[in-house]
Coordinates of N, CA and C in Angstrom, one line a residue:
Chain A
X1 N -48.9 26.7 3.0 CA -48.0 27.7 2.6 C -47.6 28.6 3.8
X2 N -46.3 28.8 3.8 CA -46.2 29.6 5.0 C -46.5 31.3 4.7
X3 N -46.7 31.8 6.0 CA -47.3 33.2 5.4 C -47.1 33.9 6.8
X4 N -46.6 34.8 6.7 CA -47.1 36.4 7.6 C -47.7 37.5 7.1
X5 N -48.8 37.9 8.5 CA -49.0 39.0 8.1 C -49.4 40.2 9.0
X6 N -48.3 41.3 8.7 CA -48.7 42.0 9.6 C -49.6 43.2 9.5
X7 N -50.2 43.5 11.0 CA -51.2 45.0 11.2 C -50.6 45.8 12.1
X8 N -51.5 47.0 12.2 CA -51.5 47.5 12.8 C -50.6 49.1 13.3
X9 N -49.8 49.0 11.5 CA -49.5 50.3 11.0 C -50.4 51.4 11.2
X10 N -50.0 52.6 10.9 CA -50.8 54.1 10.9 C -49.8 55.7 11.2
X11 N -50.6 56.4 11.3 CA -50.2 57.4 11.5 C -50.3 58.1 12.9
X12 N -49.3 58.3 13.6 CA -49.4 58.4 14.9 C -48.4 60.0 15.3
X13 N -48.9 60.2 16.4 CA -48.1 62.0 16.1 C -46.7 61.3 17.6
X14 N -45.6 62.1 17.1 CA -44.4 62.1 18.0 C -45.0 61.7 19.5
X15 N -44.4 60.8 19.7 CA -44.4 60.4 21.5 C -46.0 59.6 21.5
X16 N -46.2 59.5 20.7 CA -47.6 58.2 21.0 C -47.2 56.7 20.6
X17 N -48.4 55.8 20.6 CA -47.9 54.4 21.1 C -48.8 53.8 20.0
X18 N -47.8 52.4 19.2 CA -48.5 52.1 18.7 C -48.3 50.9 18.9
X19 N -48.9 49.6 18.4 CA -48.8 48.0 18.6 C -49.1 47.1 17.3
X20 N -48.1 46.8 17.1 CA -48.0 46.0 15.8 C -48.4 44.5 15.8
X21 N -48.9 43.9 15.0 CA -49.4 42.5 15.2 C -49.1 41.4 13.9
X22 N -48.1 40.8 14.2 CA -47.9 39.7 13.0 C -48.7 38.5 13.0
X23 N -49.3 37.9 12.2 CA -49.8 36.6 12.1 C -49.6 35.6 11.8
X24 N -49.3 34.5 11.9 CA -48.8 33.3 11.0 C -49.5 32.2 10.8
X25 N -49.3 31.9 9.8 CA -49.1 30.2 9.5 C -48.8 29.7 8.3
X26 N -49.4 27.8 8.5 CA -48.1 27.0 7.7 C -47.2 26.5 8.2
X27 N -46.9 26.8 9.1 CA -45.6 26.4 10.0 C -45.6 26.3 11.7
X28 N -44.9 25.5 12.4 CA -45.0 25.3 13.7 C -44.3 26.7 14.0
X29 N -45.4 27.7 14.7 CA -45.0 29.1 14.7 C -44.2 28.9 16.3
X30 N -44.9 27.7 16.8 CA -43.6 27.8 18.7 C -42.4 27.2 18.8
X31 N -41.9 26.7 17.5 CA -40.8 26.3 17.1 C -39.5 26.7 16.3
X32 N -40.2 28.8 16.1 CA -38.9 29.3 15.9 C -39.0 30.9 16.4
X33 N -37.8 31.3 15.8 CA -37.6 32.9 16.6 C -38.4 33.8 15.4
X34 N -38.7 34.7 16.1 CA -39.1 35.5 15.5 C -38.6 36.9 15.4
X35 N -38.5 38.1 14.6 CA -38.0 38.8 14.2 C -39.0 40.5 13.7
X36 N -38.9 41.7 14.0 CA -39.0 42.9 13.1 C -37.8 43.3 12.8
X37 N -38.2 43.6 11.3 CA -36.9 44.5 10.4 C -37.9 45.4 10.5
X38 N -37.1 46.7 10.2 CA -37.9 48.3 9.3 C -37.2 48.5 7.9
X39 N -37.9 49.4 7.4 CA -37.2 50.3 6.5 C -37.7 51.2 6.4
X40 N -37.3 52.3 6.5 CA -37.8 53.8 6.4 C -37.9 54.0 5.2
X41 N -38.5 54.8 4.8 CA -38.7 55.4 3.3 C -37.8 55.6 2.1
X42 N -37.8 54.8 1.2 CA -36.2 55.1 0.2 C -34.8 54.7 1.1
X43 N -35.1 53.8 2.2 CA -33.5 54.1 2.9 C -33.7 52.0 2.5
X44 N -32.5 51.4 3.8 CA -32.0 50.1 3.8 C -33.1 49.0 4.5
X45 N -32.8 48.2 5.3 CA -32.9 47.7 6.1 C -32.5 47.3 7.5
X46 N -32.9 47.6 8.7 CA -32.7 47.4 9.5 C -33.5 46.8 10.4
X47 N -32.7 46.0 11.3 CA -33.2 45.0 12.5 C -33.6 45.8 13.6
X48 N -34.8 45.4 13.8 CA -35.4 45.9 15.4 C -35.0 45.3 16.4
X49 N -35.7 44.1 16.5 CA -35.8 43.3 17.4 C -35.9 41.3 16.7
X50 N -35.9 40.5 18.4 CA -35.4 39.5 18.4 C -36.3 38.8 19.7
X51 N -37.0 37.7 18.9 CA -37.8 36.9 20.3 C -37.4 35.7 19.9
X52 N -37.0 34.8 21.0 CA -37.0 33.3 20.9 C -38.4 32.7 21.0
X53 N -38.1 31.7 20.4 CA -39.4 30.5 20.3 C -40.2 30.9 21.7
X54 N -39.7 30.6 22.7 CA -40.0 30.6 24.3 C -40.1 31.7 24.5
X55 N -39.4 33.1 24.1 CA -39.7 34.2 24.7 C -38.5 34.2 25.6
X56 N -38.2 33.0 25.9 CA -36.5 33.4 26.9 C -35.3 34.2 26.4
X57 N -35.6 34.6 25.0 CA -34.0 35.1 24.7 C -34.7 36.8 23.9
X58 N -34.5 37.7 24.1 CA -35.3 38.9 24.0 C -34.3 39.8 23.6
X59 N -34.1 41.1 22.0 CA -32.7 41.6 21.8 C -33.2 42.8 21.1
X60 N -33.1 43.8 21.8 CA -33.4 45.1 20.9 C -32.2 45.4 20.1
X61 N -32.4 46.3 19.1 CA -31.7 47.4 18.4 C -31.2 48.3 19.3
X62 N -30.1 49.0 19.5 CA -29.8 50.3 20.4 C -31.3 51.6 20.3
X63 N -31.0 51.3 19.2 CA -32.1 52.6 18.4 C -33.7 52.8 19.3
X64 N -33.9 51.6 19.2 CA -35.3 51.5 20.1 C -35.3 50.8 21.4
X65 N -34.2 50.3 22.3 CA -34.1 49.7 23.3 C -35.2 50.4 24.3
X66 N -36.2 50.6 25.4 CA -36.3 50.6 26.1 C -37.7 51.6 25.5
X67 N -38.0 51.7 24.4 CA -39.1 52.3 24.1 C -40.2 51.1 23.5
X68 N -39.2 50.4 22.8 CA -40.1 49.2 21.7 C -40.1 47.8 22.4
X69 N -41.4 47.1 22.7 CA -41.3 46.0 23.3 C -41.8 45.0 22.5
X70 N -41.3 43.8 22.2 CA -41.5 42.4 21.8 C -42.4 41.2 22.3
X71 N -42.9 40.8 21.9 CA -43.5 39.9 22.7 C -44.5 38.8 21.5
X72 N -44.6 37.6 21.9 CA -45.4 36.6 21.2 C -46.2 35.7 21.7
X73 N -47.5 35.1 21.0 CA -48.6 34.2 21.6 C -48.5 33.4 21.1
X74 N -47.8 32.3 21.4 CA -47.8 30.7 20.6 C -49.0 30.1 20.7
X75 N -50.2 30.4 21.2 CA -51.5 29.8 21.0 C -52.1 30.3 20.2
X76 N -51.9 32.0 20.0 CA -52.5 32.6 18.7 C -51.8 32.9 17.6
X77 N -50.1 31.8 17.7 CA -49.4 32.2 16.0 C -49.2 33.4 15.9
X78 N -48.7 34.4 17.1 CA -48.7 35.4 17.0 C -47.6 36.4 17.4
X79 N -47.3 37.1 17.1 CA -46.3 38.2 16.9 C -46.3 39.9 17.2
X80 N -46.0 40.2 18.5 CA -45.9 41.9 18.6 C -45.1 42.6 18.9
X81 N -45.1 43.8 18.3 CA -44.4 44.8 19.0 C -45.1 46.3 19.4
X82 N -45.1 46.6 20.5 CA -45.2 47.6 20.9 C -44.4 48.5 21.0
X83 N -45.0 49.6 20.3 CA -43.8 50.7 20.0 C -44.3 52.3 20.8
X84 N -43.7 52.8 22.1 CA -43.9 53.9 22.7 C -42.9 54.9 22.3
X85 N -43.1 56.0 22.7 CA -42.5 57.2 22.5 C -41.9 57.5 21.4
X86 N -42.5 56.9 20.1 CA -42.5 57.4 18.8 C -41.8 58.6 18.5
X87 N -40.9 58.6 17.6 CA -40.3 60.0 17.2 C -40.3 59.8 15.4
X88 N -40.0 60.9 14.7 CA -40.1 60.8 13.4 C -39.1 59.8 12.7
X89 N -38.2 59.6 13.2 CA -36.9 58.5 12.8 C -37.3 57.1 12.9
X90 N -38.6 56.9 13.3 CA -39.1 55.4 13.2 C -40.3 55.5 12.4
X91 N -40.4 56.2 11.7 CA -41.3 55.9 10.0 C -40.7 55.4 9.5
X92 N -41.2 54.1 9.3 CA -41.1 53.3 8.1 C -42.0 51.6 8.2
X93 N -41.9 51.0 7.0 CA -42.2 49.6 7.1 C -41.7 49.1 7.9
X94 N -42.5 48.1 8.3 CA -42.4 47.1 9.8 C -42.4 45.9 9.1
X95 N -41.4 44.8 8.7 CA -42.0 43.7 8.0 C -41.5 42.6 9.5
X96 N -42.4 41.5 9.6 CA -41.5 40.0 10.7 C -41.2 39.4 9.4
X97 N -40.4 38.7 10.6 CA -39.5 37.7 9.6 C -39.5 36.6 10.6
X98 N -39.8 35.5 9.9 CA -38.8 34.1 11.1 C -37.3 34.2 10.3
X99 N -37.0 33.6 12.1 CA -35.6 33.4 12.3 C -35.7 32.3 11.7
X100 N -34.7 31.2 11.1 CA -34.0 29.9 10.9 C -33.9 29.3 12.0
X101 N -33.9 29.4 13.3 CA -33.5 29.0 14.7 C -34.8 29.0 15.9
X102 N -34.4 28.4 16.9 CA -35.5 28.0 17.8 C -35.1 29.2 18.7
X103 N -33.8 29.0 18.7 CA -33.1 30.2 19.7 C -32.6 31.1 18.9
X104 N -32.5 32.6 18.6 CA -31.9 33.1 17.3 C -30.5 33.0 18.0
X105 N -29.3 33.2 16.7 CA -28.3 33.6 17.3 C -27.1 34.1 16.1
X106 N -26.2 33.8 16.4 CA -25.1 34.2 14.9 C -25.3 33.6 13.9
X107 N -25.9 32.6 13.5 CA -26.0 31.8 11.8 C -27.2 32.2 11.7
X108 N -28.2 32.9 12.4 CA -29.7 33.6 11.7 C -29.5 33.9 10.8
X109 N -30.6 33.6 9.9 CA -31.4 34.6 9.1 C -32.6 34.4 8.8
X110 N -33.0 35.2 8.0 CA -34.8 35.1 8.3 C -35.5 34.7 6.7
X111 N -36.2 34.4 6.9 CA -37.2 33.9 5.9 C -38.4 32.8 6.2
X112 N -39.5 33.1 6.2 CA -39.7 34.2 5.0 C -40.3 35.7 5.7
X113 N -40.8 36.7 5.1 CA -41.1 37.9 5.7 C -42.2 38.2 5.4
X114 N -42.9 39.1 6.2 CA -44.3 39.7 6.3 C -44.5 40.3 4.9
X115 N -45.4 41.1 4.4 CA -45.6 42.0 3.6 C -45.3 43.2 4.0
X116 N -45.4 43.7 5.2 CA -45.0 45.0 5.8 C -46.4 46.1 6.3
X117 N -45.8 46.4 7.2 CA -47.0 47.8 7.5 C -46.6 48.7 7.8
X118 N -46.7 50.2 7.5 CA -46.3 51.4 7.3 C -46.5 52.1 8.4
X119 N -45.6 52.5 9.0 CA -45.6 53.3 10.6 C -45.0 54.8 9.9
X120 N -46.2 55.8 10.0 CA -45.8 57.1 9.8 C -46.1 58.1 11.2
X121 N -44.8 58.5 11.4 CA -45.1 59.6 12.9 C -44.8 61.1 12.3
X122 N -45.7 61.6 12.9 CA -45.5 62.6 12.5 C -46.8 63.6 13.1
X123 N -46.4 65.0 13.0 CA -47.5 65.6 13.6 C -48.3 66.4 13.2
Chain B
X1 N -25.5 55.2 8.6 CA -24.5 54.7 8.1 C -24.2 53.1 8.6
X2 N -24.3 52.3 7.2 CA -24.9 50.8 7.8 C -23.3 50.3 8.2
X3 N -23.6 49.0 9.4 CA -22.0 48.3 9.7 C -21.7 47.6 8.7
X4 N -22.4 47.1 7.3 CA -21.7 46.2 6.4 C -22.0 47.5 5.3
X5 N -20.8 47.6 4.1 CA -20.9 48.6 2.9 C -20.6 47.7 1.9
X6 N -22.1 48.1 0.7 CA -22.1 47.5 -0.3 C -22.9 49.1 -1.3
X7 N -22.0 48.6 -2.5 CA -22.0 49.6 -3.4 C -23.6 50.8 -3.2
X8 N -23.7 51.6 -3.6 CA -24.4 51.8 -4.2 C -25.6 51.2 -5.3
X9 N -24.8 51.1 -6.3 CA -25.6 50.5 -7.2 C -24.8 50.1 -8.2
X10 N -25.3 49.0 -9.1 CA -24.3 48.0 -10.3 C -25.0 47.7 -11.5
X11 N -24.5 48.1 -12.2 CA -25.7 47.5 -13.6 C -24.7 46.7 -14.5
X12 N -25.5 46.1 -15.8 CA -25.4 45.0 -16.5 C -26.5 45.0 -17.3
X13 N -25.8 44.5 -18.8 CA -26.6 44.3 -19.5 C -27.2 42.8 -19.8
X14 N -28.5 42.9 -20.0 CA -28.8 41.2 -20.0 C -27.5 40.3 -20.5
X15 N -27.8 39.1 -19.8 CA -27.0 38.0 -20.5 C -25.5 37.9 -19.4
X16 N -25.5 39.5 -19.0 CA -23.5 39.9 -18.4 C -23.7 39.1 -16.7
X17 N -22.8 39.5 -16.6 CA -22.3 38.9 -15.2 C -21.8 39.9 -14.2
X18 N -22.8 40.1 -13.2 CA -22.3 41.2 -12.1 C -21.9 40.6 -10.9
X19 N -21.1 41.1 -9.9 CA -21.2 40.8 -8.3 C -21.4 42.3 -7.5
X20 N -21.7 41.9 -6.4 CA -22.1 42.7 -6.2 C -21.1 42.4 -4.3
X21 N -20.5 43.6 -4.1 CA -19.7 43.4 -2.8 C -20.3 43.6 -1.3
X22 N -19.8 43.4 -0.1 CA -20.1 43.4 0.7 C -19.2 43.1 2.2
X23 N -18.8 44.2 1.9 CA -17.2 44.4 2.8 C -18.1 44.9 4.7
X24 N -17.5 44.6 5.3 CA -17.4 44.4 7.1 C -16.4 44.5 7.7
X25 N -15.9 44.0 8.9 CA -15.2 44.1 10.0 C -14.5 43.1 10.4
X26 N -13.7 43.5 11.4 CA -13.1 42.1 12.7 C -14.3 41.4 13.4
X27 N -15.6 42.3 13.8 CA -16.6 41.9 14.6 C -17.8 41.7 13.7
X28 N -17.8 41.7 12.8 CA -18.8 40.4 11.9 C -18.3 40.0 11.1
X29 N -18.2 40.0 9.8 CA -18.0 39.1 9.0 C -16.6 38.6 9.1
X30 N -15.6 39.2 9.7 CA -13.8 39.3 9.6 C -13.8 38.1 10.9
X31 N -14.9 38.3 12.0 CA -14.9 37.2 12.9 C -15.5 35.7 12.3
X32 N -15.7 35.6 11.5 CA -16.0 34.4 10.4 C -17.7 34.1 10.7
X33 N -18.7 34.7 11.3 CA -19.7 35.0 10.8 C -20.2 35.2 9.2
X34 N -21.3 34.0 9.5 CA -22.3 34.1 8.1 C -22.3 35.1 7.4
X35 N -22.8 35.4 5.9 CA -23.5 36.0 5.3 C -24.4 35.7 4.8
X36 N -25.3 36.6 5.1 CA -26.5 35.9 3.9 C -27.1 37.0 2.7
X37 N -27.9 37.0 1.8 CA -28.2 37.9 1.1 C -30.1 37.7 0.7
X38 N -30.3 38.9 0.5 CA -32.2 39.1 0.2 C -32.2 39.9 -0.9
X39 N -33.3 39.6 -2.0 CA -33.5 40.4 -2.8 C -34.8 41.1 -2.6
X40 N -34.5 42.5 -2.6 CA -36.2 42.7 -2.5 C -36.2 43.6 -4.1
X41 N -37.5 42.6 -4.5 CA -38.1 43.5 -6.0 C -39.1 44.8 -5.5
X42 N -38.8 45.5 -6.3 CA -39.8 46.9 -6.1 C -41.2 46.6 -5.8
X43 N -41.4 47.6 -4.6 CA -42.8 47.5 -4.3 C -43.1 45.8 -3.2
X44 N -42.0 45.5 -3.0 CA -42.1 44.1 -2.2 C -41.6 43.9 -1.0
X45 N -41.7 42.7 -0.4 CA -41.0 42.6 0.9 C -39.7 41.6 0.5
X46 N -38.6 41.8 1.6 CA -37.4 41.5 1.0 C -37.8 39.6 0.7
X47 N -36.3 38.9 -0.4 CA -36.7 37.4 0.0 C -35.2 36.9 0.2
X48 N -35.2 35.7 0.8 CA -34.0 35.1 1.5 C -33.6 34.5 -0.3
X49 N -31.9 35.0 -0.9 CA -31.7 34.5 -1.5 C -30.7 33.7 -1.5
X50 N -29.6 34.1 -0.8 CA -28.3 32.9 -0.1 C -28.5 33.4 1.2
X51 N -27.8 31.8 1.8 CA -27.7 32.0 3.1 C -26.6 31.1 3.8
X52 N -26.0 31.5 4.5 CA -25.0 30.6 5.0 C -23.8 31.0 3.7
X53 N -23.3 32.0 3.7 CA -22.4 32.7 2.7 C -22.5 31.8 1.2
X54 N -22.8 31.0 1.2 CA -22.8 30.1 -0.3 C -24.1 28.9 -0.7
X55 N -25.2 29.4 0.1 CA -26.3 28.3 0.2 C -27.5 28.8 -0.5
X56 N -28.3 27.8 -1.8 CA -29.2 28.9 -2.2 C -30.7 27.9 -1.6
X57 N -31.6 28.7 -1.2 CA -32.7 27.7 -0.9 C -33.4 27.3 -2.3
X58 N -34.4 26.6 -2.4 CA -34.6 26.2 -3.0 C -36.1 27.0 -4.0
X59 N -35.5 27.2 -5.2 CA -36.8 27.8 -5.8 C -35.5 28.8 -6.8
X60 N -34.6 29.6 -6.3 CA -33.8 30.5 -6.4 C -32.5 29.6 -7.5
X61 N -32.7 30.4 -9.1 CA -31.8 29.8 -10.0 C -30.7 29.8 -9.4
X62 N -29.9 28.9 -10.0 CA -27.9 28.8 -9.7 C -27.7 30.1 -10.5
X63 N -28.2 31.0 -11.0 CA -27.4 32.2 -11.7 C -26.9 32.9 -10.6
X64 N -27.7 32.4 -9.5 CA -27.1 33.7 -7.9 C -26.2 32.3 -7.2
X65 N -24.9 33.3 -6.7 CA -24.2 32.7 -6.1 C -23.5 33.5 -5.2
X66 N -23.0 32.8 -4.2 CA -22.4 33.8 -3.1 C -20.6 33.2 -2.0
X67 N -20.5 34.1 -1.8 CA -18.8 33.9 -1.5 C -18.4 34.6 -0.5
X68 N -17.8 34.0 0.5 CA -17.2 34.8 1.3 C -15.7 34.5 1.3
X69 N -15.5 35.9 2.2 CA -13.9 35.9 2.1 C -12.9 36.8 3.1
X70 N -12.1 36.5 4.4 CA -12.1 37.3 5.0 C -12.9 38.1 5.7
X71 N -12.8 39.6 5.2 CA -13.9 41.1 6.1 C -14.5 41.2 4.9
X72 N -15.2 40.1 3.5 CA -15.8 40.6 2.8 C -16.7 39.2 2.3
X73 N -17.3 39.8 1.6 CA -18.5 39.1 0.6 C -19.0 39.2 -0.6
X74 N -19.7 38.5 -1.5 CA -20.2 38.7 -2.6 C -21.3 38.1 -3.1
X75 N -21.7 38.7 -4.1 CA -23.1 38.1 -4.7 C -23.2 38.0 -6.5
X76 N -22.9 36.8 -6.8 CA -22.4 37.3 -8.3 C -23.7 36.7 -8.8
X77 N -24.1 37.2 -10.0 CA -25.5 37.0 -10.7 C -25.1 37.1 -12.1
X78 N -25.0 35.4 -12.8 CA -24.7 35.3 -14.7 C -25.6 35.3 -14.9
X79 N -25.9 35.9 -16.3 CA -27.0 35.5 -17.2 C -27.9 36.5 -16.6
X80 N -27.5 37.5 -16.2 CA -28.5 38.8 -16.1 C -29.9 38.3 -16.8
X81 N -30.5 38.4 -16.1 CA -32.1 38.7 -16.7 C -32.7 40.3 -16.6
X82 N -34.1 41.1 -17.0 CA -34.5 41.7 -17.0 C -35.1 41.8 -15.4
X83 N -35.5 40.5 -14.8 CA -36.5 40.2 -13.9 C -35.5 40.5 -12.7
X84 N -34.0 40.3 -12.7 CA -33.0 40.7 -11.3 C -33.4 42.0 -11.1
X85 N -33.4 43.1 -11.6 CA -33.4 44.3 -11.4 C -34.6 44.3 -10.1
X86 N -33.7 45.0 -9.3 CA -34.0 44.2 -7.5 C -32.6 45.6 -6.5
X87 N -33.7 45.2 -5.9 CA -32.6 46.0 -4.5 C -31.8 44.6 -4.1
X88 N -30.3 44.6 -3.4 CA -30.0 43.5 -3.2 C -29.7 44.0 -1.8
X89 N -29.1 43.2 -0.4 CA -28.7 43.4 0.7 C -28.2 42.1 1.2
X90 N -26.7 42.6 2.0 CA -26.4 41.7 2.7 C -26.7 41.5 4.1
X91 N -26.6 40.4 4.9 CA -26.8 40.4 6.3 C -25.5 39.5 6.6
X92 N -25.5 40.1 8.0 CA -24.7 39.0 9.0 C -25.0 39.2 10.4
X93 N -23.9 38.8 11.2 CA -24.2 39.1 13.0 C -22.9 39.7 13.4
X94 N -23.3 40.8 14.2 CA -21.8 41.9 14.7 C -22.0 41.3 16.0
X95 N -20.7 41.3 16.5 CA -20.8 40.8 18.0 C -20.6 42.1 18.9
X96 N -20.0 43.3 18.3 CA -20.0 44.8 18.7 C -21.0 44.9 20.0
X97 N -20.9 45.8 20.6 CA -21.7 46.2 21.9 C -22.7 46.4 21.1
X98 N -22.9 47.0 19.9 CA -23.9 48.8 19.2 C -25.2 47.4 18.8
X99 N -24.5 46.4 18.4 CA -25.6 45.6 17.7 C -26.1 44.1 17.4
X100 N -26.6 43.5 16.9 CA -26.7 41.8 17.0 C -26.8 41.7 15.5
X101 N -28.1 42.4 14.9 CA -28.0 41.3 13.5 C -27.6 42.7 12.6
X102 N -27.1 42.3 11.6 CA -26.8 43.8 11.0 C -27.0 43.8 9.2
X103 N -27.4 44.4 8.9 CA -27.1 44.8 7.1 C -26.5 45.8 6.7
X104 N -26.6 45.4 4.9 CA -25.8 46.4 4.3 C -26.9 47.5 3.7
X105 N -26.0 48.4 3.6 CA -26.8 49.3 3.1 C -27.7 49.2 1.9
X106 N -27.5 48.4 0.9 CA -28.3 48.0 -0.2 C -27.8 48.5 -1.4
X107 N -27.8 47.8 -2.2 CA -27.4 47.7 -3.9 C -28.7 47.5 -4.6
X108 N -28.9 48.6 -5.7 CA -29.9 48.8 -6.5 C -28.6 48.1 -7.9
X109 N -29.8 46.9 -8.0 CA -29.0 46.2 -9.6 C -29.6 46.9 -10.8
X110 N -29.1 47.9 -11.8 CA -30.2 47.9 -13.2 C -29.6 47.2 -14.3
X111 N -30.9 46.9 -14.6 CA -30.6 45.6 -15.9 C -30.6 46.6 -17.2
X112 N -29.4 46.6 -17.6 CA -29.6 47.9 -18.5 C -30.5 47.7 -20.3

């Protein structure tokens, strides 16, 4: 069965650092892209970020460009994001998703998805 | 304020037949970019319901079906059940500077 699951949610005050960790299996996890959506509280969904299989193709959101970093371990099926300089506008669920693609790109989409873990900043 | 707009919210009474819209741009969907659509049930993580504007995977009744058209899209659902009652959302890809993958803001379906 395929499955994700992510940690490493919590409560963190404005401008601290947190590091998210998705886990997989079921599936050849070096053989596709991987993905964080959010959703803030009662709101939509929205895309964070973007890793290829390889790690060669790397794509933030404007929103968190240059604060939130991506990164993955194909030996440990694994999936993160590191999130710095936290402000209150980034509370919310963190779910991964696989991409459909080895490389993501315009025909993406994702499935299947994490269960989610809850990032609350605040002070 | 999301790059793809889809209603608010749509209801139906069991049995009826809703769609549910999903209007965009020149730089995603109007550029003939995908849609896909997720249902997330309350309390859950979203699930891939169509993909590739008219593709349902497998497990997901034919009561969901999907369409694109132009700068728009849809999600039509016959035979309303109790169990749709679901946030619905569309996705696609903006080729815009602002962003890469994008959604709609989300439609709450009640099954009346």
């Amino acid at each position: 069965e395929v499955q994700l699951v992510e940690s490493g949610g919590g409560l963190v005050k404005p401008g601290g650092s947190l590091r998210l960790s998705c886990a997989a299996s079921g599936f050849t996890f070096s053989s596709y892209s991987m993905n964080w959506v959010r959703q803030a509280p009662g709101k939509g969904l929205e895309w964070v970020s973007s890793i290829s299989s390889s790690s060669s193709y790397i794509y933030y959101a404007d929103s968190v460009k240059g604060r939130f970093t991506i990164s993955r371990d194909n030996a440990k099926n694994s999936l993160y994001l590191q999130m710095n300089s936290l402000r209150a506008e980034d509370t919310a669920v963190y779910y991964c998703a696989r991409d459909r693609f080895m490389v993501q790109g315009a025909l993406s989409w994702f499935d299947p998805w994490g269960q989610g873990t809850l990032v609350t900043v605040s002070s | 304020q999301s790059v793809l707009t889809q209603p608010p919210s749509v209801s139906g009474a069991p049995g009826q037949r809703v769609t549910i819209s999903c209007t965009g741009s020149s730089s995603n969907i109007g550029a003939g970019y995908d849609v896909h659509w997720y249902q997330q049930l309350p309390g859950t993580a979203p699930k891939l319901l169509i993909y590739g504007n008219s593709n349902r995977p497998s497990g997901v009744p034919d009561r969901f079906s999907g369409s694109k058209s132009g700068t728009s899209a849809s999600l039509a659902i016959t035979g309303l059940q109790a169990e749709d009652e679901a946030d619905y959302y569309c996705q696609s890809y903006d080729s815009s500077l602002s962003g890469n993958w994008v959604f709609g803001g989300g439609t709450k379906l009640t099954v009346l």
